[in-house]
mmCIF file of C-alpha atoms in Angstrom:
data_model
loop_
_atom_site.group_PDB
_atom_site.id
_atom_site.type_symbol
_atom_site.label_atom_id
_atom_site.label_comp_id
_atom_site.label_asym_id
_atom_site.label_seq_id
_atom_site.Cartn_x
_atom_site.Cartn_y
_atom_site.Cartn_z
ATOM 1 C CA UNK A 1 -88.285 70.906 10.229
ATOM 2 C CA UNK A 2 -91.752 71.275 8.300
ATOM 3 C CA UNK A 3 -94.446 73.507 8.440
ATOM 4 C CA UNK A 4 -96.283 71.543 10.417
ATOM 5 C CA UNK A 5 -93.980 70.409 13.064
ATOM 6 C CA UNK A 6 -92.738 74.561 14.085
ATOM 7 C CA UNK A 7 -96.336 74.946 14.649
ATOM 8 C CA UNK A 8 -96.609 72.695 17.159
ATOM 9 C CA UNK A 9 -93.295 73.190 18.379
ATOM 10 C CA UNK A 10 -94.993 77.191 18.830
ATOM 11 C CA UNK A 11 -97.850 75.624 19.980
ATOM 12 C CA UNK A 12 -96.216 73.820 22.866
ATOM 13 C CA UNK A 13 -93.701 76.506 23.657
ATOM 14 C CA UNK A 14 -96.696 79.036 23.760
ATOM 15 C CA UNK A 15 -98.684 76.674 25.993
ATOM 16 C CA UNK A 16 -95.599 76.309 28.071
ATOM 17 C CA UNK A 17 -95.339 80.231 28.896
ATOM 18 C CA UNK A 18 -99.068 80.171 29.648
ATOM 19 C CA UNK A 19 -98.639 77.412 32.018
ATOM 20 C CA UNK A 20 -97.523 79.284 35.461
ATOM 21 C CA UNK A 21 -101.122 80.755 35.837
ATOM 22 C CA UNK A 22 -102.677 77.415 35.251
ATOM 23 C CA UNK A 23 -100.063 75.339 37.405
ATOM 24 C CA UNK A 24 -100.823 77.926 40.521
ATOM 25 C CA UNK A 25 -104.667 76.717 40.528
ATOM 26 C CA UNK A 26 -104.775 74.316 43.285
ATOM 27 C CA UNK A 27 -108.548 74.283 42.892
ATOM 28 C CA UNK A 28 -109.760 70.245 44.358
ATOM 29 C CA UNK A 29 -106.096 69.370 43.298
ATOM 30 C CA UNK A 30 -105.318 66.094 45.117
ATOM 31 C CA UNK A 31 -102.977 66.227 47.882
ATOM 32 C CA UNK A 32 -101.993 62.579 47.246
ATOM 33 C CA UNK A 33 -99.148 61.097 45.355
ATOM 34 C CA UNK A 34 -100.574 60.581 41.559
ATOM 35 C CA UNK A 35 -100.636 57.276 39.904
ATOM 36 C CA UNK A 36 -99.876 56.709 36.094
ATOM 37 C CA UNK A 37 -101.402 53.566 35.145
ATOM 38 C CA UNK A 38 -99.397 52.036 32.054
ATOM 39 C CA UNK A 39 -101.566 49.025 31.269
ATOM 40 C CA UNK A 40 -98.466 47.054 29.918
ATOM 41 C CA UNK A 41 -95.567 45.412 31.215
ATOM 42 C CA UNK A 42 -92.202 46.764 31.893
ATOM 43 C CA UNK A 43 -89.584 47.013 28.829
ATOM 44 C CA UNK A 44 -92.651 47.744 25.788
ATOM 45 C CA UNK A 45 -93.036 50.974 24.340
ATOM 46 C CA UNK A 46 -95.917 52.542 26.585
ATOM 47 C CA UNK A 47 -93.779 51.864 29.230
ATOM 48 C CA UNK A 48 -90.421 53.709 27.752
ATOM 49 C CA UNK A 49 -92.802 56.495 27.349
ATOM 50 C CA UNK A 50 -94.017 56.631 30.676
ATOM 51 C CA UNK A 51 -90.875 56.803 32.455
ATOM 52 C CA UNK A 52 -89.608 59.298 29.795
ATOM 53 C CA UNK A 53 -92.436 61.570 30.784
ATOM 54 C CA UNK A 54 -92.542 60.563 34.655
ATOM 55 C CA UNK A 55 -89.640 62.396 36.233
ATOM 56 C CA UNK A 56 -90.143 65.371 34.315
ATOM 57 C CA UNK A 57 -94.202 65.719 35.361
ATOM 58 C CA UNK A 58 -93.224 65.315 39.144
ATOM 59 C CA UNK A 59 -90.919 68.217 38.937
ATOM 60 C CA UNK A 60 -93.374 70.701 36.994
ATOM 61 C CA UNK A 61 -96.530 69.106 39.375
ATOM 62 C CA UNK A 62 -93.932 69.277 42.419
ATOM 63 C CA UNK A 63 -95.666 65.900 43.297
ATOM 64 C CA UNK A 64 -94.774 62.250 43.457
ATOM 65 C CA UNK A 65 -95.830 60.359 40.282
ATOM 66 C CA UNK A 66 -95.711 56.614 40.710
ATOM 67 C CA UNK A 67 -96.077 54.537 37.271
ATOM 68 C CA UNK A 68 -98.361 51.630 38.000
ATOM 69 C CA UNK A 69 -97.413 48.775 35.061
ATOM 70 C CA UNK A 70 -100.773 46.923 34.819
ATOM 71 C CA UNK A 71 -100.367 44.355 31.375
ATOM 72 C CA UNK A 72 -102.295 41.576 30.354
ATOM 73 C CA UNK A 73 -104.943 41.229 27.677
ATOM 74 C CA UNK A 74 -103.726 43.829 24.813
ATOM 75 C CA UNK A 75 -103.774 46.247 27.509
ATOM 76 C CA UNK A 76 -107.352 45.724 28.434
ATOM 77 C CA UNK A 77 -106.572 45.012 32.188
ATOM 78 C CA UNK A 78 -105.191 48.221 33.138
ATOM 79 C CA UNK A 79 -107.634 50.402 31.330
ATOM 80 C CA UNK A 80 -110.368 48.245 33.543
ATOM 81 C CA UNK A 81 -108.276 49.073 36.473
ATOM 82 C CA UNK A 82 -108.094 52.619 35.208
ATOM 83 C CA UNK A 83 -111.842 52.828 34.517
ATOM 84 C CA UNK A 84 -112.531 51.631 37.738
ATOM 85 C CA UNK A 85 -110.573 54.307 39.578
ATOM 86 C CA UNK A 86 -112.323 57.571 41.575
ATOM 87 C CA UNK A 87 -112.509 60.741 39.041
ATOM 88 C CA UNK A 88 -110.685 62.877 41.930
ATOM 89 C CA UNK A 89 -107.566 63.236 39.970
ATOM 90 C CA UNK A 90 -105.208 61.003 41.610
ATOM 91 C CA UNK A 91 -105.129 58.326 38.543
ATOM 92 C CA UNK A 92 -104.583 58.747 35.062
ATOM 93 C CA UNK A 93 -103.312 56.113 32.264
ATOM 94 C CA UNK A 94 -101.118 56.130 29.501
ATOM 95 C CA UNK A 95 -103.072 54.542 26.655
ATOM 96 C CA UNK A 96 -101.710 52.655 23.840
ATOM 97 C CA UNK A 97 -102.961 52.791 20.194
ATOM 98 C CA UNK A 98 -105.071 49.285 21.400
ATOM 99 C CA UNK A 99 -107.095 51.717 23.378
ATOM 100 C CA UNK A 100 -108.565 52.367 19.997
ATOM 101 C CA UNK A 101 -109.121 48.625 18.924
ATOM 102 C CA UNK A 102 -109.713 47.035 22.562
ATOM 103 C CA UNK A 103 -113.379 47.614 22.463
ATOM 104 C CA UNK A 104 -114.319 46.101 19.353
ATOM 105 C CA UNK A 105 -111.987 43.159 19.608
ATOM 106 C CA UNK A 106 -113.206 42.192 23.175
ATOM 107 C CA UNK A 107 -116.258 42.805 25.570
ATOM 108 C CA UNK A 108 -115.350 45.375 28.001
ATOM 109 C CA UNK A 109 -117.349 46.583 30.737
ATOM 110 C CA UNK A 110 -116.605 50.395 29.539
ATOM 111 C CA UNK A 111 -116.326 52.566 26.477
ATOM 112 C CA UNK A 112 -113.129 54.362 26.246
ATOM 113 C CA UNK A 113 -115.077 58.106 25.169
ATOM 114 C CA UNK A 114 -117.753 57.626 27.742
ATOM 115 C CA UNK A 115 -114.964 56.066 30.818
ATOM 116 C CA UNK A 116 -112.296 58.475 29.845
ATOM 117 C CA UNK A 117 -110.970 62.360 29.703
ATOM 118 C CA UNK A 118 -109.080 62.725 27.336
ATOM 119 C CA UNK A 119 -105.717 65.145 28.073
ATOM 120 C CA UNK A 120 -103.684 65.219 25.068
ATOM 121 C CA UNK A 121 -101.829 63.246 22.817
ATOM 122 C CA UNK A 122 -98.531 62.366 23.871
ATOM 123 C CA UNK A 123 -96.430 60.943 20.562
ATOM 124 C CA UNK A 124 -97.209 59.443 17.323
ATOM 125 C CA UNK A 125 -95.267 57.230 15.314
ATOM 126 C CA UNK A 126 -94.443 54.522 12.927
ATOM 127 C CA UNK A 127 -95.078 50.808 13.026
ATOM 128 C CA UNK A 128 -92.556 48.620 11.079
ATOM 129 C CA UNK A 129 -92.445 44.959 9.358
ATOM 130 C CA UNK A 130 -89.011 43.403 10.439
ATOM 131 C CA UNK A 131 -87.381 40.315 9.444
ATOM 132 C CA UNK A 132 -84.860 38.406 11.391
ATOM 133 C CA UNK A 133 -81.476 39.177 9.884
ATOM 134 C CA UNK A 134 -81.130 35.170 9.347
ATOM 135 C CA UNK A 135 -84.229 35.329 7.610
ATOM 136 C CA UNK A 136 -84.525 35.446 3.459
ATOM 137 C CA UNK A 137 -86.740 38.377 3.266
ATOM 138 C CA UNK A 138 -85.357 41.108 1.908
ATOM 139 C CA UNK A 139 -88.133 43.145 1.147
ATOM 140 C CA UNK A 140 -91.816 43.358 1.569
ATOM 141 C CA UNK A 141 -92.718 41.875 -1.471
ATOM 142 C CA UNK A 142 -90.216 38.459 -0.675
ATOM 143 C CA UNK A 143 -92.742 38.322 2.618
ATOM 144 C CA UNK A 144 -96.126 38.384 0.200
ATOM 145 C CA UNK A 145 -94.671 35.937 -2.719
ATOM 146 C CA UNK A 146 -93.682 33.569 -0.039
ATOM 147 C CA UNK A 147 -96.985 33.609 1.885
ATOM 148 C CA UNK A 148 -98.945 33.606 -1.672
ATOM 149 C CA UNK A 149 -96.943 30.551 -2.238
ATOM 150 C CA UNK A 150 -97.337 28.974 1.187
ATOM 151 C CA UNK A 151 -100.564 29.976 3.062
ATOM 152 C CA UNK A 152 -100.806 30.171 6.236
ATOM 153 C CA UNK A 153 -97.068 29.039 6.905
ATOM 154 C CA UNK A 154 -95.372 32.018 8.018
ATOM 155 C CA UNK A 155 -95.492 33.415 11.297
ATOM 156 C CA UNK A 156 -95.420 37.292 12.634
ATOM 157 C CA UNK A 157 -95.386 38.367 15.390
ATOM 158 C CA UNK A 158 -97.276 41.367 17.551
ATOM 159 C CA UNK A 159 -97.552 42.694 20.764
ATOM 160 C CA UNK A 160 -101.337 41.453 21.165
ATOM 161 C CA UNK A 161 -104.441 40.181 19.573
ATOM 162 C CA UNK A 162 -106.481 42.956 18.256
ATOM 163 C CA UNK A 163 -104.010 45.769 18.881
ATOM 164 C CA UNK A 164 -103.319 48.249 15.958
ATOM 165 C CA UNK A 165 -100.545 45.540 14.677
ATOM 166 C CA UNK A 166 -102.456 43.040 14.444
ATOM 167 C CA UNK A 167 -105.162 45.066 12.804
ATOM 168 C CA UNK A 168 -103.146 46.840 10.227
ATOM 169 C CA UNK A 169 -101.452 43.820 9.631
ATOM 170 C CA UNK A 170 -104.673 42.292 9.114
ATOM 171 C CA UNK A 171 -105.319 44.984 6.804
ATOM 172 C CA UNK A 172 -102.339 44.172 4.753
ATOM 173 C CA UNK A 173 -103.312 40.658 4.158
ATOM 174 C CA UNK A 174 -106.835 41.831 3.143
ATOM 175 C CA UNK A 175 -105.367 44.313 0.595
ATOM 176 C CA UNK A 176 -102.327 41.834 -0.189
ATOM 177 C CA UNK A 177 -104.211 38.863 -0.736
ATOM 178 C CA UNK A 178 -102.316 36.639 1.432
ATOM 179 C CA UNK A 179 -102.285 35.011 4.714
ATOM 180 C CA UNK A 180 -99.935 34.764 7.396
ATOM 181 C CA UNK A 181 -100.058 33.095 11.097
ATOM 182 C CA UNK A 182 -100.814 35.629 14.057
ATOM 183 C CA UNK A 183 -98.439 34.870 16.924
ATOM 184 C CA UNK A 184 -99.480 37.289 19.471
ATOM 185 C CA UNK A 185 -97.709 38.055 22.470
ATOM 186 C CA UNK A 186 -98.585 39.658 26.386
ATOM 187 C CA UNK A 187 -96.687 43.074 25.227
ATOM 188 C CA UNK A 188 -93.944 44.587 23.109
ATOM 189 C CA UNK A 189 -90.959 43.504 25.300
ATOM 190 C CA UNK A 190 -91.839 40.309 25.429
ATOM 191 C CA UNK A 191 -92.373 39.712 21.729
ATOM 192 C CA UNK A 192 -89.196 41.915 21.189
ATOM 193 C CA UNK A 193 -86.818 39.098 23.134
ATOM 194 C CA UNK A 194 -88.521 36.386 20.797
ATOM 195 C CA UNK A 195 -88.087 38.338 17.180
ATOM 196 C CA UNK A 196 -85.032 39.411 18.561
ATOM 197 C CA UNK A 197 -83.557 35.980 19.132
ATOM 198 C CA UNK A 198 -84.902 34.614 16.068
ATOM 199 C CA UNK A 199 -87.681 32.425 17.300
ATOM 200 C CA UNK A 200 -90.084 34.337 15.401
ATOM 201 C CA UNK A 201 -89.493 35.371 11.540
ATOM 202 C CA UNK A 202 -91.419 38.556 11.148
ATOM 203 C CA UNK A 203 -92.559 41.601 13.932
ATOM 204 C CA UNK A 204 -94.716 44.150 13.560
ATOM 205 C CA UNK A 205 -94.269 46.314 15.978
ATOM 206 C CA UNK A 206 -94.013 50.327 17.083
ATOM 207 C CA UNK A 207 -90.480 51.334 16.461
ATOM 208 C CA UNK A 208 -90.269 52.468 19.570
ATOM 209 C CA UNK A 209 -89.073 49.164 21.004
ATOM 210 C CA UNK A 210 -87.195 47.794 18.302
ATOM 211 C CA UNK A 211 -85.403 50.731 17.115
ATOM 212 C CA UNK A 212 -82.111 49.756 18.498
ATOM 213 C CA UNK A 213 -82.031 46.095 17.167
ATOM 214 C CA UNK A 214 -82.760 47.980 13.761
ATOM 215 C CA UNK A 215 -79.697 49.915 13.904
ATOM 216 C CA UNK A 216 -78.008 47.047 15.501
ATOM 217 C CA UNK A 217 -78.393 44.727 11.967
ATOM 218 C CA UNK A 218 -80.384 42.277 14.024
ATOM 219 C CA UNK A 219 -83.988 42.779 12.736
ATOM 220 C CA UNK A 220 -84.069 44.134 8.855
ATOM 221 C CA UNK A 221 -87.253 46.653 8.375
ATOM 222 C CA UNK A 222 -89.388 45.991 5.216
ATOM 223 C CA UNK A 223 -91.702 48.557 5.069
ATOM 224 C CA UNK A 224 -93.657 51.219 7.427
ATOM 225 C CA UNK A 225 -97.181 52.443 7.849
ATOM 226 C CA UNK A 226 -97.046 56.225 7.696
ATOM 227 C CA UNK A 227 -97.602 57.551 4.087
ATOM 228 C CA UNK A 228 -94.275 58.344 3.019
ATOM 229 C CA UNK A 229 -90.811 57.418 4.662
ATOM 230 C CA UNK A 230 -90.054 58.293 8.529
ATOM 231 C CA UNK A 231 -86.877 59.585 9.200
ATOM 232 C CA UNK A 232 -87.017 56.919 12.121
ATOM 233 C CA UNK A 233 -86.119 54.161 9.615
ATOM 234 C CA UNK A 234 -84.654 55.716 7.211
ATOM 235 C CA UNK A 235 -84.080 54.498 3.861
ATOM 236 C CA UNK A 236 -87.374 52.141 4.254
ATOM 237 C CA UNK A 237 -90.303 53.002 2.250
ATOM 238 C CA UNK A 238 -93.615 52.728 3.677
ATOM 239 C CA UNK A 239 -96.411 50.298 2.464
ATOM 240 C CA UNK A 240 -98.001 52.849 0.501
ATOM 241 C CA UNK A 241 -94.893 53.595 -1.635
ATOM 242 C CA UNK A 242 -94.799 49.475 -1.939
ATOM 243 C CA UNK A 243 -98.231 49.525 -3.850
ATOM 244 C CA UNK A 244 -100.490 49.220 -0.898
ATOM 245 C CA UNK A 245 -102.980 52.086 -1.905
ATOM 246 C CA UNK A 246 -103.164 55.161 0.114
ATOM 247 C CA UNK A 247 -102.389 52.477 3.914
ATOM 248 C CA UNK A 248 -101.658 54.738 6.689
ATOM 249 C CA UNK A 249 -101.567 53.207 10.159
ATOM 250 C CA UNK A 250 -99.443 55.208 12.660
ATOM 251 C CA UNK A 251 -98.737 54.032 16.585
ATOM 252 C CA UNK A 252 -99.654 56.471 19.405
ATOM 253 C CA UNK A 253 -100.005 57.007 22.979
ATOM 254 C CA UNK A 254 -102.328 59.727 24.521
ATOM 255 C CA UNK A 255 -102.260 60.723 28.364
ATOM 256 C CA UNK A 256 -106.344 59.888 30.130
ATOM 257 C CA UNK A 257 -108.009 60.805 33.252
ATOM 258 C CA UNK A 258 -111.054 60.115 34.587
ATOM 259 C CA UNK A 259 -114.458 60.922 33.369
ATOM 260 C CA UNK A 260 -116.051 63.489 35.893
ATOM 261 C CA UNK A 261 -112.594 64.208 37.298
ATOM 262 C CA UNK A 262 -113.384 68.190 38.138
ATOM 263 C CA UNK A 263 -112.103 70.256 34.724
ATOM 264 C CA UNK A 264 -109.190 72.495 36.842
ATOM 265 C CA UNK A 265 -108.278 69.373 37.787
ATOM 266 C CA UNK A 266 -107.869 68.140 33.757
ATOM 267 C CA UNK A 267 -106.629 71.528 33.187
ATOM 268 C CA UNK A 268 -103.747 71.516 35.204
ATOM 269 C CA UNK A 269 -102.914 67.970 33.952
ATOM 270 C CA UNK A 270 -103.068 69.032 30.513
ATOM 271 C CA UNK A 271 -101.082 72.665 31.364
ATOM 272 C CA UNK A 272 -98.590 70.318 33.407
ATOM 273 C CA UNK A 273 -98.077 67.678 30.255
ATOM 274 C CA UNK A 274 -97.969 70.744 27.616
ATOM 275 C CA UNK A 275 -94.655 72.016 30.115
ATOM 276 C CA UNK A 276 -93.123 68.815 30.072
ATOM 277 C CA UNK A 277 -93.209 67.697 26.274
ATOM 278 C CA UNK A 278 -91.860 71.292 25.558
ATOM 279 C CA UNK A 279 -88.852 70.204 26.872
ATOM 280 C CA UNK A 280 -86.012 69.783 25.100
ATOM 281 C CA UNK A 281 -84.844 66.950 27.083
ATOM 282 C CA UNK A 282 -87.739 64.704 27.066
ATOM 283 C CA UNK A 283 -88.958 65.792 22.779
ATOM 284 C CA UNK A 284 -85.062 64.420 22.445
ATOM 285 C CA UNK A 285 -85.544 61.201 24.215
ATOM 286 C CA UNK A 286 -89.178 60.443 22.996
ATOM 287 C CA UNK A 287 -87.782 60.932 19.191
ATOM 288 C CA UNK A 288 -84.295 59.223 19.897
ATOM 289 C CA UNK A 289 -87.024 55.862 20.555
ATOM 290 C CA UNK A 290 -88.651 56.419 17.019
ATOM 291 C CA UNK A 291 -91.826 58.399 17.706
ATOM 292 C CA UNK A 292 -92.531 62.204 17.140
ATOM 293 C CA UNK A 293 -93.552 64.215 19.999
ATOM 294 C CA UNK A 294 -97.632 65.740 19.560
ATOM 295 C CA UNK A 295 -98.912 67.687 22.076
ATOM 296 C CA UNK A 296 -102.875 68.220 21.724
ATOM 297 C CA UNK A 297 -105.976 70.177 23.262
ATOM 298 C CA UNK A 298 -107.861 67.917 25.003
ATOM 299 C CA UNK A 299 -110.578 68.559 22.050
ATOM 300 C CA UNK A 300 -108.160 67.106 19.283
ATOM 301 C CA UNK A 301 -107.021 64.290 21.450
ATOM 302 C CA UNK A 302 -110.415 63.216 22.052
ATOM 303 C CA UNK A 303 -111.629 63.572 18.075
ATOM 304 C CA UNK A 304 -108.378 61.935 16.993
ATOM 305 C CA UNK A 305 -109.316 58.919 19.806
ATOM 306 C CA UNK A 306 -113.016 58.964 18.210
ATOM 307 C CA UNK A 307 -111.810 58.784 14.949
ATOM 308 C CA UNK A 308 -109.129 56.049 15.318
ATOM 309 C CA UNK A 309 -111.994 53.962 16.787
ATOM 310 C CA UNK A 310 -114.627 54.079 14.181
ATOM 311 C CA UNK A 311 -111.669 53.124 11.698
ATOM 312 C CA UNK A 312 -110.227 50.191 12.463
ATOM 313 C CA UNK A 313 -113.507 48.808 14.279
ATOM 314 C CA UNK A 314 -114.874 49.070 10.210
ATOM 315 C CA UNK A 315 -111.578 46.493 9.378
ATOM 316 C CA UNK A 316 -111.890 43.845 13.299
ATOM 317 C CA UNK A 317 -115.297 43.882 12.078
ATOM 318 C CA UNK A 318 -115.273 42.933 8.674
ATOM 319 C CA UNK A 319 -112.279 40.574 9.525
ATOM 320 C CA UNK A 320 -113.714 38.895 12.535
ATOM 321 C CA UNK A 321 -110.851 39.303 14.554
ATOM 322 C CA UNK A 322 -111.817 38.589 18.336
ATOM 323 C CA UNK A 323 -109.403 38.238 21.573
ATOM 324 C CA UNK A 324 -109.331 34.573 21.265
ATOM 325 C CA UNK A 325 -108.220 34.836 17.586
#
């Protein structure tokens, strides 16, 4: 275990014995069963997630939770439905690293710092290139001398247009000089069953969702996008170590409420969230799927959101990528 990560273990375990006081203020708490909107569909990595967290934040809130999958358009149609909902606590979304990427790719009639709270950040984690195990490619490098050599003939897939995917593999392609074929898909699962059986050469995708088919033979990993290698795929190195300059792109998911939702209201959420990822149960199932368990002040979830949204709106900008794309 690094430095870094007994920190915020303390952190979180710390947080955890603070969290009785905070979990006894009922102050404007809602007396209703809670939504958690997941704005994807059933089987894709914000969903796993979700249902990870779910049981385990009913218990410690000693109220029903009730996961509310709302997918379509990169994720875009449950954050409007989330947007849209009354800031009296009762709804609160799981967002998706697109959350980040949504509002430069497509016109949305919100902006996620202004329509959101943020709570904390839930998990972080890789995104990996895989290759179906009939495939040739072998490495990373097979995948750019064949698409130097062939424009525009090889297909990968992602989970959505404009999603954090699409953009870093964008990004690649920039830095790479070559060009693949975008085949974009209406969520993880979905685009998991087609890479999966083949239909579709090369995923990019969270490892969340794939993670088993990796250790399974069927899909081969060919590089990842945190700096260095992830003991989630082990062995692979990342795109960095594979001569792609200092790339970094990691996955994440961050817990939202409501802008103007009342703050004992956020601050039980947040005390309530802070209990359950200090559990040993649900850190162990969150980094069994391939993703590393955070745990954030609201202050650091919202800077990390701010950041991740002035960053890769520089590279949908520059590379015109739009939802129709």
């Amino acid at each position: 275990m690094t430095t870094t990560d007994r920190r915020g273990l303390l952190a979180l375990t710390a947080a955890g014995l603070a969290m009785p006081g905070l979990l006894r203020a009922q102050e404007a708490w809602p007396d209703r069963t809670l939504r958690l909107v997941v704005p994807w569909p059933p089987g894709g990595s914000t969903d796993t997630v979700a249902r990870i967290i779910q049981p385990k934040l009913q218990e410690v809130l000693g109220k029903p939770v009730v996961i509310d999958n709302r997918g379509g358009a990169s994720g875009s149609i449950g954050a409007i439905e989330a947007a849209r909902a009354a800031p009296d606590g009762t709804t609160w979304m799981l967002a998706y690293d697109t959350q980040a990427t949504n509002e430069s790719v497509m016109k949305l009639p919100f902006q996620t710092m202004e329509a959101f709270a943020p709570v904390s950040l839930v998990a972080t984690g890789p995104l990996a290139l895989v290759a179906h195990h009939s495939t040739p490619f072998k490495t990373y490098a097979d995948v750019v001398a064949a698409a130097k050599k062939d424009p525009d003939s090889l297909n990968y897939a992602t989970s959505g247009v404009g999603g954090l995917a699409h953009v870093a593999t964008t990004l690649l392609q920039q830095v790479g000089g070559f060009r693949m074929v975008h085949v974009p898909y209406k969520g993880g699962g979905p685009a998991t069953q087609d890479a999966v059986a083949g239909h579709v050469p090369l995923f990019m995708s969270n490892v969340v969702v794939i993670s088993q088919h990796i250790k399974a033979g069927v899909l081969r990993p060919l590089g990842v996008t945190t700096k260095g290698e992830t003991r989630h795929v082990p062995g692979v190195k990342s795109f960095a170590q594979q001569g792609v300059g200092d790339f970094e792109a990691p996955t994440w998911w961050a817990l939202l409420g409501r802008t103007g939702t009342p703050k004992p209201i956020l601050d039980k959420m947040h005390a309530a969230l802070m209990t359950v990822l200090a559990d040993n149960d649900v850190r162990q199932k969150i980094e069994e799927q391939g993703a590393d368990v955070v745990g954030s002040t609201p202050a650091e979830c919202g800077a990390f959101l701010q950041r991740e949204i002035t960053r890769w709106g520089e590279v949908i900008r520059a590379n015109k990528i739009q939802a129709d794309s």
